Coordinates of C-alpha atoms and ligand atoms in Angstrom, one line a residue:
Chain A
M1 CA 238.7 -34.9 87.8
R2 CA 238.8 -38.5 86.4
I3 CA 236.2 -40.1 84.2
H4 CA 235.9 -44.0 84.0
C5 CA 235.7 -44.7 80.4
P6 CA 233.5 -47.8 79.9
H7 CA 236.0 -48.7 77.0
C8 CA 239.3 -47.4 77.9
G9 CA 239.1 -47.3 81.9
E10 CA 240.0 -44.4 84.0
R11 CA 241.4 -41.3 82.1
S12 CA 242.3 -37.8 82.9
L13 CA 239.7 -34.8 82.2
D14 CA 241.7 -33.6 79.4
E15 CA 241.1 -36.4 77.3
F16 CA 237.4 -35.5 77.2
S17 CA 235.3 -32.8 75.6
Y18 CA 232.0 -31.7 77.3
L19 CA 228.8 -31.2 75.3
G20 CA 226.3 -30.5 78.1
D21 CA 222.8 -32.1 78.8
A22 CA 222.1 -35.4 78.0
V23 CA 218.6 -34.5 77.7
V24 CA 216.9 -36.6 74.8
R25 CA 216.8 -34.4 71.5
P26 CA 213.3 -33.9 70.1
D27 CA 211.6 -35.5 67.4
P28 CA 211.9 -33.1 64.6
A29 CA 209.0 -34.7 62.7
S30 CA 206.5 -34.3 65.7
P31 CA 203.8 -31.8 65.4
N32 CA 205.1 -29.6 68.3
A33 CA 208.7 -29.8 66.9
Q34 CA 209.2 -26.0 66.8
E35 CA 208.1 -25.6 70.7
A36 CA 209.9 -28.7 71.6
F37 CA 213.3 -27.6 70.0
Y38 CA 212.7 -24.3 71.7
T39 CA 212.5 -25.7 75.2
Y40 CA 215.4 -28.1 74.0
G41 CA 217.6 -25.2 72.9
Y42 CA 216.9 -22.6 75.5
E43 CA 215.2 -23.8 78.6
R44 CA 217.7 -25.9 80.2
S45 CA 217.5 -26.8 83.9
N46 CA 220.4 -25.6 86.1
V47 CA 220.7 -28.6 88.2
A48 CA 222.4 -28.4 91.5
G49 CA 223.3 -32.0 92.2
P50 CA 223.5 -35.2 90.0
M51 CA 223.0 -34.4 86.3
Q52 CA 223.2 -36.6 83.3
E53 CA 225.5 -35.1 80.6
L54 CA 227.1 -35.9 77.3
W55 CA 230.7 -36.2 77.3
Y56 CA 232.9 -37.3 74.4
H57 CA 236.2 -39.2 74.7
A58 CA 238.1 -37.2 72.3
A59 CA 241.7 -38.0 72.9
G60 CA 240.8 -41.7 73.4
C61 CA 238.2 -44.1 71.9
H62 CA 235.9 -41.4 70.3
A63 CA 233.0 -42.9 71.9
W64 CA 230.2 -40.5 73.4
L65 CA 229.5 -41.0 77.1
V66 CA 226.5 -40.4 79.3
V67 CA 228.2 -39.2 82.5
T68 CA 226.1 -38.6 85.8
R69 CA 227.8 -35.9 87.6
D70 CA 227.1 -34.1 90.9
T71 CA 227.2 -30.4 89.7
R72 CA 228.2 -29.3 93.3
T73 CA 231.1 -31.7 94.2
H74 CA 231.8 -32.9 90.6
E75 CA 231.8 -36.2 91.9
I76 CA 231.3 -38.9 88.9
L77 CA 228.3 -41.2 89.9
E78 CA 227.9 -43.1 86.9
V79 CA 229.3 -43.4 83.3
K80 CA 227.6 -45.4 80.3
S81 CA 228.1 -45.7 76.6
A82 CA 225.9 -43.0 74.9
H83 CA 225.3 -45.9 72.1
E84 CA 223.9 -48.3 75.0
V85 CA 221.9 -45.5 76.5
A86 CA 220.3 -44.8 73.3
L87 CA 219.7 -48.5 72.4
A88 CA 218.0 -49.1 75.8
R89 CA 215.8 -46.1 75.2
Q90 CA 214.7 -47.5 71.7
K91 CA 213.9 -50.7 73.4
V92 CA 211.7 -49.0 76.0
A93 CA 210.2 -46.9 73.3
G94 CA 209.4 -50.1 71.4
T95 CA 207.7 -52.0 74.1
A96 CA 205.7 -48.8 75.1
Q97 CA 203.6 -48.7 71.8
Chain B
M1 CA 269.0 -41.2 55.8
S2 CA 265.5 -39.6 56.2
E3 CA 265.1 -36.5 58.4
L4 CA 262.9 -38.7 60.8
A5 CA 265.5 -41.5 61.1
N6 CA 268.0 -38.9 61.7
D7 CA 266.0 -37.4 64.7
I8 CA 265.7 -40.8 66.0
K9 CA 269.2 -41.4 65.7
K10 CA 270.0 -38.3 67.5
A11 CA 267.7 -39.2 70.1
S12 CA 270.0 -42.2 70.8
L13 CA 266.6 -44.0 71.6
E14 CA 266.0 -47.8 71.5
A15 CA 263.2 -46.7 69.3
S16 CA 262.9 -47.3 65.6
E17 CA 260.1 -46.6 62.9
R18 CA 258.4 -49.5 61.7
T19 CA 258.4 -49.9 57.9
G20 CA 257.2 -52.4 55.4
L21 CA 253.9 -52.7 56.8
T22 CA 250.4 -52.7 55.7
V23 CA 248.0 -51.0 58.5
T24 CA 244.1 -51.2 57.7
H25 CA 241.6 -49.5 59.7
V26 CA 238.3 -51.8 60.3
A27 CA 235.0 -50.6 61.4
A28 CA 232.3 -53.0 61.9
R29 CA 229.0 -51.9 60.1
R30 CA 225.9 -51.7 62.1
G31 CA 224.6 -55.1 63.2
A32 CA 227.5 -56.8 61.4
R33 CA 229.6 -57.4 64.7
A34 CA 228.6 -61.0 65.0
S35 CA 229.0 -61.9 61.4
L36 CA 232.3 -60.2 61.1
D37 CA 233.6 -61.9 64.2
D38 CA 232.8 -65.4 62.4
V39 CA 234.5 -64.2 59.2
A40 CA 237.5 -62.9 61.3
R41 CA 237.8 -66.3 63.2
A42 CA 237.8 -68.3 59.8
A43 CA 240.6 -65.8 58.5
F44 CA 242.7 -65.5 61.5
G45 CA 241.6 -67.9 64.0
V46 CA 240.9 -65.5 66.6
S47 CA 238.1 -63.1 67.6
L48 CA 238.3 -59.2 67.2
P49 CA 239.2 -58.1 70.7
S50 CA 236.2 -56.0 72.4
S51 CA 238.4 -54.4 74.9
P52 CA 241.6 -52.6 74.6
K53 CA 243.8 -55.4 73.6
A54 CA 245.9 -56.6 70.6
V55 CA 246.0 -60.1 69.4
E56 CA 248.4 -61.7 67.2
A57 CA 247.1 -64.0 64.3
R58 CA 248.6 -65.6 61.6
G59 CA 251.1 -62.8 61.0
A60 CA 248.7 -60.1 61.7
L61 CA 248.4 -57.9 64.8
I62 CA 244.7 -57.0 65.4
V63 CA 244.6 -53.9 67.6
W64 CA 241.5 -52.8 69.3
T65 CA 241.0 -48.9 68.6
G66 CA 237.6 -48.2 70.0
P67 CA 234.2 -49.8 70.3
D68 CA 233.9 -52.0 67.0
Q69 CA 237.0 -50.9 65.6
W70 CA 240.4 -52.4 64.9
L71 CA 243.7 -51.6 63.4
I72 CA 245.3 -54.6 61.6
V73 CA 249.1 -54.4 61.2
Q74 CA 250.5 -56.7 58.6
K75 CA 254.1 -57.2 57.3
D76 CA 254.5 -56.5 53.4
E77 CA 254.9 -59.8 51.3
T78 CA 256.0 -60.2 48.0
G79 CA 252.7 -60.9 46.0
R80 CA 250.4 -60.2 48.4
D81 CA 248.0 -57.2 48.6
H82 CA 246.9 -57.2 52.4
Y83 CA 244.5 -54.5 52.0
A84 CA 242.6 -56.1 48.9
E85 CA 242.5 -59.3 50.9
L86 CA 241.1 -57.8 53.9
A87 CA 238.6 -55.9 51.7
K88 CA 237.5 -59.1 50.2
T89 CA 237.4 -61.2 53.6
F90 CA 235.1 -58.4 55.3
N91 CA 233.2 -57.4 52.4
G92 CA 229.8 -55.7 53.2
L93 CA 230.3 -56.4 57.1
A94 CA 233.0 -53.7 57.7
S95 CA 234.4 -50.5 56.2
L96 CA 237.9 -50.4 55.6
V97 CA 240.5 -47.8 55.4
D98 CA 244.2 -48.2 54.3
V99 CA 246.0 -46.0 56.8
T100 CA 249.4 -47.1 56.0
D101 CA 250.4 -44.0 54.9
S102 CA 248.9 -41.7 57.4
R103 CA 250.2 -43.5 60.2
T104 CA 253.9 -43.8 61.8
I105 CA 254.4 -46.6 64.2
F106 CA 257.5 -46.3 66.5
R107 CA 258.9 -49.4 68.3
I108 CA 260.5 -49.4 71.6
A109 CA 262.3 -52.8 71.9
A110 CA 262.0 -53.0 75.7
S111 CA 260.5 -55.5 78.1
R112 CA 259.4 -52.6 80.4
P113 CA 259.2 -48.7 80.2
S114 CA 262.2 -46.6 81.1
E115 CA 261.2 -44.6 84.4
T116 CA 261.1 -41.5 82.5
L117 CA 258.7 -42.8 79.8
L118 CA 256.6 -44.2 82.8
R119 CA 256.4 -40.7 84.2
N120 CA 255.4 -39.0 80.9
M121 CA 252.7 -41.1 80.1
G122 CA 249.2 -39.9 81.2
I123 CA 248.0 -43.5 81.6
D124 CA 249.4 -46.0 84.1
F125 CA 252.1 -47.5 82.1
H126 CA 253.8 -49.5 84.8
E127 CA 254.8 -53.1 83.6
N128 CA 252.2 -54.6 86.1
S129 CA 249.3 -52.3 85.0
F130 CA 249.9 -52.1 81.3
Q131 CA 250.4 -55.7 80.4
P132 CA 251.6 -57.7 77.4
G133 CA 248.8 -57.6 74.7
D134 CA 247.4 -54.4 76.4
V135 CA 246.5 -51.2 74.1
A136 CA 245.6 -47.4 75.2
I137 CA 244.4 -44.9 73.0
T138 CA 245.4 -41.6 74.5
H139 CA 247.5 -38.4 74.0
V140 CA 251.0 -37.1 74.7
S141 CA 251.9 -33.6 74.9
H142 CA 248.6 -32.8 72.6
L143 CA 249.6 -35.5 70.2
G144 CA 247.3 -38.4 69.7
V145 CA 248.7 -42.1 70.1
I146 CA 247.8 -45.5 69.9
V147 CA 250.1 -47.6 72.0
W148 CA 250.4 -51.2 72.4
R149 CA 252.4 -53.7 74.3
L150 CA 253.4 -56.7 72.1
P151 CA 251.6 -59.9 73.4
D152 CA 255.0 -61.4 73.7
G153 CA 256.1 -58.4 76.1
T154 CA 259.2 -57.7 74.0
A155 CA 258.4 -54.1 72.9
Y156 CA 256.1 -51.2 72.8
D157 CA 254.5 -49.9 69.8
F158 CA 253.4 -46.1 69.4
A159 CA 251.0 -45.3 66.2
C160 CA 250.5 -41.6 65.6
A161 CA 249.6 -39.5 62.6
R162 CA 252.3 -39.4 60.1
T163 CA 252.2 -35.7 60.0
Y164 CA 253.1 -35.4 63.8
S165 CA 255.9 -38.4 63.6
R166 CA 258.8 -35.7 64.1
E167 CA 256.9 -33.9 67.1
F168 CA 256.3 -37.4 68.5
A169 CA 259.8 -38.9 67.9
D170 CA 261.0 -35.2 69.9
W171 CA 258.5 -36.0 72.6
L172 CA 260.2 -39.6 72.7
R173 CA 263.3 -38.0 73.1
K174 CA 262.3 -35.8 75.9
A175 CA 260.3 -38.4 77.4
S176 CA 263.0 -41.1 77.5
A177 CA 265.8 -38.9 78.4
Ligands
ZN1 ZN1 237.1 -44.2 75.9

């Protein structure tokens, strides 16, 4: 399996570490934080198909990446910088308010 | 002769340890990238690369080492403190660390990699793919390394953690045998 790092280019899997589901971390200040964190921590979905995951380019540029991977075939469908994803999310949240 | 120099000699490589350098790691502060570039252009006449490239500028080599991060490699000059000068230039816009003593930089003076070195690198190191001025952060035999090809194409530099420099020299010996 090879991952195309948006910063470094295509690299072998052994340069990356896997964290897991790229689901958004709940807001610890929200009133239902305890429940939300329970769901976040323990009630993960076991996707058969394309899933967004966090990967870390540990032996490369040290950037966190959001990788869309098909869990059945290991096909990598998309790779984005996690930083960019977070900024885009903030922007969306900002316009929604 | 140092043990490291001895190892390199034994390896009968065209590799040498680069000495007499100041190496500074620069990381842009949040939201300061644009202003940092303005300052860099005024000081060095070039923009800081935003892709894996190394640029030569007024005696310094600016090497991309990740998003918004660089290594600045400068030859020591009497009466000059490169790190202090950089700290002054980039004050408030970037975080700087003097990594001179924590990095060893090996140079292989060659216009293209040997066949064995080519095969031992995990990245595409062919001279047509890895072009002059190209940079890669990768690992070889579990040792982290930043490698760049000089912009004039005359040599390859490998920067590794100094504590692993002997292991790295050993790898270079095996990889280039
Ligand atoms: Zn990368």
